[in-house]
Amino acid sequence: NAGVTQTPKFQVLKTGQSMTLQCAQDMNHEYMSWYRQDPGMGLRLIHYSVGAGITDQGEVPNGYNVSRSTTEDFPLRLLSAAPSQTSVYFCASSYSSRGAGSPLHFGNGTRLTVT
Amino acid sequence: QQPVQSPQAVILREGEDAVINCSSSKALYSVHWYRQKHGEAPVFLMILLKGGEQKGHEKISASFNEKKQQSSLYLTASQLSYSGTYFCAKAAGNKLTFGGGTRVLVKP
């Protein structure tokens, strides 16, 4: 039982490049979300999904796209990377489609640097 | 809006107690607590779903006061393993908004 798996663990991009951060969970969780964490700060919600085909914006969605074609996968796309997107990105899932009412299970994070 | 945590940091000796507060300017319907160790992902501690509810995890407990729009996390007889950053998060519909965190260092 792998839980929430994020790839890659580390990534360096140049300004303007695009990339996709992968997130997969094997717990059949309905709810999935992406957070970013900047040094010394809390986690800020980027996008979330309450089920396949349903996504919505969080607090800081600009510059990011998501899609949810399957229950298991929730990739995060950076359209045109900027230095302000340098951060640690966490994917998290929970079993309830009312995501705020059940525990979040986090992946191990992707550390992204944009130069 | 982000919940506000206090204090921002606390240093304890092993065996001492500490309280971390989490408050919101808007109504709190439920509160999550997580702990994150350096370089790792946050780990779930507990959810408080009702006003006045108290939960416990080992010697870590929490209370939730709906009327005061705040929750408190109690670290009792702290252990070295309690070191890390503690986050509260408030739930609103399908969104979970995290506070800025409280760094806890437990020294021998």
mmCIF file of C-alpha atoms in Angstrom:
data_model
loop_
_atom_site.group_PDB
_atom_site.id
_atom_site.type_symbol
_atom_site.label_atom_id
_atom_site.label_comp_id
_atom_site.label_asym_id
_atom_site.label_seq_id
_atom_site.Cartn_x
_atom_site.Cartn_y
_atom_site.Cartn_z
ATOM 1 C CA ASN A 1 0.000 0.000 0.000
ATOM 2 C CA ALA A 2 1.974 3.001 -1.297
ATOM 3 C CA GLY A 3 -0.446 5.753 -0.165
ATOM 4 C CA VAL A 4 0.162 9.033 -2.029
ATOM 5 C CA THR A 5 3.061 8.979 -4.481
ATOM 6 C CA GLN A 6 4.563 12.134 -5.960
ATOM 7 C CA THR A 7 7.104 12.356 -8.750
ATOM 8 C CA PRO A 8 9.648 13.749 -9.246
ATOM 9 C CA LYS A 9 11.144 14.445 -5.819
ATOM 10 C CA PHE A 10 13.330 17.259 -7.120
ATOM 11 C CA GLN A 11 13.110 19.400 -10.242
ATOM 12 C CA VAL A 12 14.979 22.407 -11.587
ATOM 13 C CA LEU A 13 13.345 24.456 -14.323
ATOM 14 C CA LYS A 14 14.290 27.538 -16.252
ATOM 15 C CA THR A 15 11.933 30.469 -16.407
ATOM 16 C CA GLY A 16 9.295 29.901 -19.054
ATOM 17 C CA GLN A 17 9.544 26.130 -19.141
ATOM 18 C CA SER A 18 6.495 23.973 -18.482
ATOM 19 C CA MET A 19 6.245 20.721 -16.592
ATOM 20 C CA THR A 20 3.833 18.362 -14.871
ATOM 21 C CA LEU A 21 4.074 17.221 -11.272
ATOM 22 C CA GLN A 22 2.598 13.769 -10.892
ATOM 23 C CA CYS A 23 0.442 12.572 -7.998
ATOM 24 C CA ALA A 24 -1.122 9.154 -7.609
ATOM 25 C CA GLN A 25 -2.956 7.511 -4.713
ATOM 26 C CA ASP A 26 -3.944 3.883 -4.271
ATOM 27 C CA MET A 27 -6.434 4.321 -1.436
ATOM 28 C CA ASN A 28 -9.497 4.962 -3.630
ATOM 29 C CA HIS A 29 -9.808 8.437 -2.143
ATOM 30 C CA GLU A 30 -12.368 10.756 -3.692
ATOM 31 C CA TYR A 31 -10.698 13.982 -2.607
ATOM 32 C CA MET A 32 -7.301 15.131 -3.867
ATOM 33 C CA SER A 33 -5.543 18.446 -3.539
ATOM 34 C CA TRP A 34 -2.311 20.315 -4.235
ATOM 35 C CA TYR A 35 -0.570 22.613 -1.763
ATOM 36 C CA ARG A 36 2.587 24.659 -1.983
ATOM 37 C CA GLN A 37 4.798 25.401 0.995
ATOM 38 C CA ASP A 38 7.287 28.243 0.979
ATOM 39 C CA PRO A 39 10.140 28.438 3.502
ATOM 40 C CA GLY A 40 8.940 29.011 7.041
ATOM 41 C CA MET A 41 5.339 29.238 5.953
ATOM 42 C CA GLY A 42 2.207 27.201 6.071
ATOM 43 C CA LEU A 43 0.601 25.338 3.223
ATOM 44 C CA ARG A 44 -1.441 27.166 0.607
ATOM 45 C CA LEU A 45 -4.082 25.385 -1.430
ATOM 46 C CA ILE A 46 -3.577 25.552 -5.197
ATOM 47 C CA HIS A 47 -6.307 23.323 -6.641
ATOM 48 C CA TYR A 48 -8.463 20.482 -5.413
ATOM 49 C CA SER A 49 -10.783 17.790 -6.755
ATOM 50 C CA VAL A 50 -13.748 16.040 -5.176
ATOM 51 C CA GLY A 51 -13.869 13.257 -7.768
ATOM 52 C CA ALA A 52 -12.945 12.278 -11.290
ATOM 53 C CA GLY A 53 -13.828 15.041 -13.719
ATOM 54 C CA ILE A 54 -14.362 17.663 -10.995
ATOM 55 C CA THR A 55 -11.756 20.255 -10.070
ATOM 56 C CA ASP A 56 -11.826 23.656 -8.420
ATOM 57 C CA GLN A 57 -9.474 26.467 -7.489
ATOM 58 C CA GLY A 58 -7.873 27.039 -4.115
ATOM 59 C CA GLU A 59 -6.170 30.131 -2.723
ATOM 60 C CA VAL A 60 -3.298 30.433 -5.209
ATOM 61 C CA PRO A 61 -4.341 28.868 -8.548
ATOM 62 C CA ASN A 62 -2.694 31.310 -10.970
ATOM 63 C CA GLY A 63 -0.050 29.724 -13.156
ATOM 64 C CA TYR A 64 -1.219 26.163 -12.471
ATOM 65 C CA ASN A 65 -3.622 23.781 -14.194
ATOM 66 C CA VAL A 66 -5.067 20.488 -13.020
ATOM 67 C CA SER A 67 -7.244 17.726 -14.368
ATOM 68 C CA ARG A 68 -8.705 14.562 -12.825
ATOM 69 C CA SER A 69 -9.436 11.928 -15.434
ATOM 70 C CA THR A 70 -9.203 9.002 -12.982
ATOM 71 C CA THR A 71 -9.772 8.572 -9.246
ATOM 72 C CA GLU A 72 -6.113 7.672 -8.757
ATOM 73 C CA ASP A 73 -4.279 10.491 -10.529
ATOM 74 C CA PHE A 74 -4.212 14.250 -10.062
ATOM 75 C CA PRO A 75 -1.372 15.908 -12.015
ATOM 76 C CA LEU A 76 -0.410 19.553 -11.541
ATOM 77 C CA ARG A 77 0.806 21.454 -14.594
ATOM 78 C CA LEU A 78 2.980 24.527 -14.515
ATOM 79 C CA LEU A 79 2.234 26.394 -17.715
ATOM 80 C CA SER A 80 5.209 28.792 -17.839
ATOM 81 C CA ALA A 81 7.446 28.496 -14.809
ATOM 82 C CA ALA A 82 8.405 31.639 -12.891
ATOM 83 C CA PRO A 83 10.919 32.083 -10.035
ATOM 84 C CA SER A 84 7.955 32.847 -7.727
ATOM 85 C CA GLN A 85 6.872 29.234 -8.189
ATOM 86 C CA THR A 86 10.006 27.962 -6.465
ATOM 87 C CA SER A 87 8.527 25.981 -3.590
ATOM 88 C CA VAL A 88 7.830 22.553 -2.157
ATOM 89 C CA TYR A 89 4.650 21.057 -3.578
ATOM 90 C CA PHE A 90 2.549 18.560 -1.668
ATOM 91 C CA CYS A 91 -0.240 16.425 -3.002
ATOM 92 C CA ALA A 92 -2.787 15.222 -0.449
ATOM 93 C CA SER A 93 -5.838 13.004 -0.539
ATOM 94 C CA SER A 94 -8.697 12.017 1.754
ATOM 95 C CA TYR A 95 -11.465 9.442 1.561
ATOM 96 C CA SER A 96 -14.416 11.815 1.742
ATOM 97 C CA SER A 97 -15.561 13.965 -1.133
ATOM 98 C CA ARG A 98 -16.202 16.537 1.580
ATOM 99 C CA GLY A 99 -12.463 16.782 1.871
ATOM 100 C CA ALA A 100 -12.400 19.073 4.835
ATOM 101 C CA GLY A 101 -14.103 16.537 7.085
ATOM 102 C CA SER A 102 -11.593 13.695 6.889
ATOM 103 C CA PRO A 103 -7.832 13.410 7.433
ATOM 104 C CA LEU A 104 -5.494 14.449 4.655
ATOM 105 C CA HIS A 105 -2.819 11.943 3.614
ATOM 106 C CA PHE A 106 0.193 13.728 2.148
ATOM 107 C CA GLY A 107 2.719 12.640 -0.423
ATOM 108 C CA ASN A 108 6.420 13.194 0.255
ATOM 109 C CA GLY A 109 6.564 16.388 -1.756
ATOM 110 C CA THR A 110 8.289 17.723 -4.855
ATOM 111 C CA ARG A 111 10.969 20.354 -4.352
ATOM 112 C CA LEU A 112 10.874 22.694 -7.359
ATOM 113 C CA THR A 113 13.431 25.361 -8.160
ATOM 114 C CA VAL A 114 12.871 27.822 -11.003
ATOM 115 C CA THR A 115 15.940 29.763 -12.125
ATOM 116 C CA GLN B 1 -8.770 33.542 5.470
ATOM 117 C CA GLN B 2 -5.840 31.884 7.153
ATOM 118 C CA PRO B 3 -6.222 30.903 10.824
ATOM 119 C CA VAL B 4 -3.743 32.570 13.165
ATOM 120 C CA GLN B 5 -1.505 30.427 15.342
ATOM 121 C CA SER B 6 0.314 31.445 18.489
ATOM 122 C CA PRO B 7 3.006 31.289 19.604
ATOM 123 C CA GLN B 8 5.119 31.147 16.450
ATOM 124 C CA ALA B 9 7.762 29.108 18.228
ATOM 125 C CA VAL B 10 8.283 27.414 21.576
ATOM 126 C CA ILE B 11 11.245 25.691 23.190
ATOM 127 C CA LEU B 12 10.578 23.046 25.823
ATOM 128 C CA ARG B 13 12.555 20.774 28.064
ATOM 129 C CA GLU B 14 11.577 17.138 27.923
ATOM 130 C CA GLY B 15 8.633 16.568 30.251
ATOM 131 C CA GLU B 16 7.305 20.140 30.078
ATOM 132 C CA ASP B 17 3.887 21.142 28.798
ATOM 133 C CA ALA B 18 2.905 23.616 26.086
ATOM 134 C CA VAL B 19 -0.230 25.034 24.516
ATOM 135 C CA ILE B 20 -0.616 26.086 20.893
ATOM 136 C CA ASN B 21 -3.554 28.263 19.953
ATOM 137 C CA CYS B 22 -5.358 28.565 16.647
ATOM 138 C CA SER B 23 -7.930 31.285 16.082
ATOM 139 C CA SER B 24 -10.068 32.435 13.218
ATOM 140 C CA SER B 25 -11.769 35.727 12.446
ATOM 141 C CA LYS B 26 -14.611 33.794 10.859
ATOM 142 C CA ALA B 27 -16.709 30.922 12.172
ATOM 143 C CA LEU B 28 -14.900 27.638 12.732
ATOM 144 C CA TYR B 29 -16.853 24.520 11.871
ATOM 145 C CA SER B 30 -14.088 22.002 12.187
ATOM 146 C CA VAL B 31 -10.369 22.072 12.881
ATOM 147 C CA HIS B 32 -7.560 19.762 11.826
ATOM 148 C CA TRP B 33 -4.157 19.480 13.490
ATOM 149 C CA TYR B 34 -1.008 18.244 11.713
ATOM 150 C CA ARG B 35 2.638 17.888 12.653
ATOM 151 C CA GLN B 36 5.502 18.256 10.190
ATOM 152 C CA LYS B 37 9.055 17.246 10.924
ATOM 153 C CA HIS B 38 11.888 18.940 9.085
ATOM 154 C CA GLY B 39 12.123 17.820 5.465
ATOM 155 C CA GLU B 40 9.071 15.590 5.728
ATOM 156 C CA ALA B 41 5.408 15.767 4.812
ATOM 157 C CA PRO B 42 2.763 16.876 7.328
ATOM 158 C CA VAL B 43 1.198 14.058 9.314
ATOM 159 C CA PHE B 44 -2.375 14.073 10.548
ATOM 160 C CA LEU B 45 -2.910 14.259 14.318
ATOM 161 C CA MET B 46 -6.618 14.817 14.860
ATOM 162 C CA ILE B 47 -9.824 16.440 13.675
ATOM 163 C CA LEU B 48 -12.280 18.242 15.909
ATOM 164 C CA LEU B 49 -15.708 18.331 14.349
ATOM 165 C CA LYS B 50 -17.958 19.705 17.033
ATOM 166 C CA GLY B 51 -17.833 22.688 19.279
ATOM 167 C CA GLY B 52 -16.382 21.741 22.645
ATOM 168 C CA GLU B 53 -15.014 18.458 21.349
ATOM 169 C CA GLN B 54 -11.711 17.264 22.725
ATOM 170 C CA LYS B 55 -9.534 14.635 21.149
ATOM 171 C CA GLY B 56 -6.263 13.019 22.075
ATOM 172 C CA HIS B 57 -3.290 11.460 20.319
ATOM 173 C CA GLU B 58 -0.768 9.911 22.710
ATOM 174 C CA LYS B 59 -0.200 12.722 25.223
ATOM 175 C CA ILE B 60 -1.256 15.355 22.722
ATOM 176 C CA SER B 61 -4.813 16.580 23.076
ATOM 177 C CA ALA B 62 -6.895 19.368 21.594
ATOM 178 C CA SER B 63 -10.005 21.331 22.336
ATOM 179 C CA PHE B 64 -12.345 23.286 20.112
ATOM 180 C CA ASN B 65 -14.361 26.284 21.238
ATOM 181 C CA GLU B 66 -16.816 27.179 18.505
ATOM 182 C CA LYS B 67 -18.072 30.326 20.210
ATOM 183 C CA LYS B 68 -14.569 31.736 20.643
ATOM 184 C CA GLN B 69 -13.667 30.566 17.133
ATOM 185 C CA GLN B 70 -10.520 28.939 18.391
ATOM 186 C CA SER B 71 -8.854 25.614 18.996
ATOM 187 C CA SER B 72 -5.964 24.750 21.296
ATOM 188 C CA LEU B 73 -3.430 21.924 21.089
ATOM 189 C CA TYR B 74 -1.953 20.671 24.373
ATOM 190 C CA LEU B 75 1.444 18.978 24.480
ATOM 191 C CA THR B 76 1.624 17.205 27.829
ATOM 192 C CA ALA B 77 4.837 15.797 29.307
ATOM 193 C CA SER B 78 6.591 16.533 26.030
ATOM 194 C CA GLN B 79 8.931 13.995 24.473
ATOM 195 C CA LEU B 80 11.835 14.575 22.099
ATOM 196 C CA SER B 81 9.691 13.110 19.311
ATOM 197 C CA TYR B 82 7.224 15.985 19.684
ATOM 198 C CA SER B 83 9.653 18.379 18.005
ATOM 199 C CA GLY B 84 8.418 19.718 14.693
ATOM 200 C CA THR B 85 6.075 22.305 13.284
ATOM 201 C CA TYR B 86 2.415 22.082 14.237
ATOM 202 C CA PHE B 87 -0.263 23.360 11.901
ATOM 203 C CA CYS B 88 -3.921 23.891 12.485
ATOM 204 C CA ALA B 89 -6.247 23.998 9.514
ATOM 205 C CA LYS B 90 -9.778 25.204 9.308
ATOM 206 C CA ALA B 91 -12.316 23.531 7.122
ATOM 207 C CA ALA B 92 -14.778 25.405 4.956
ATOM 208 C CA GLY B 93 -16.689 23.209 2.564
ATOM 209 C CA ASN B 94 -14.135 21.323 0.528
ATOM 210 C CA LYS B 95 -11.262 23.650 1.305
ATOM 211 C CA LEU B 96 -8.778 23.233 4.108
ATOM 212 C CA THR B 97 -6.886 26.428 4.976
ATOM 213 C CA PHE B 98 -3.722 26.062 7.056
ATOM 214 C CA GLY B 99 -2.338 28.387 9.677
ATOM 215 C CA GLY B 100 1.243 29.620 9.545
ATOM 216 C CA GLY B 101 2.514 26.971 11.944
ATOM 217 C CA THR B 102 4.117 26.797 15.388
ATOM 218 C CA ARG B 103 7.657 25.485 15.609
ATOM 219 C CA VAL B 104 8.228 23.300 18.655
ATOM 220 C CA LEU B 105 11.664 22.236 19.837
ATOM 221 C CA VAL B 106 11.901 19.783 22.714
ATOM 222 C CA LYS B 107 15.341 19.595 24.301
ATOM 223 C CA PRO B 108 16.662 16.846 26.580
#
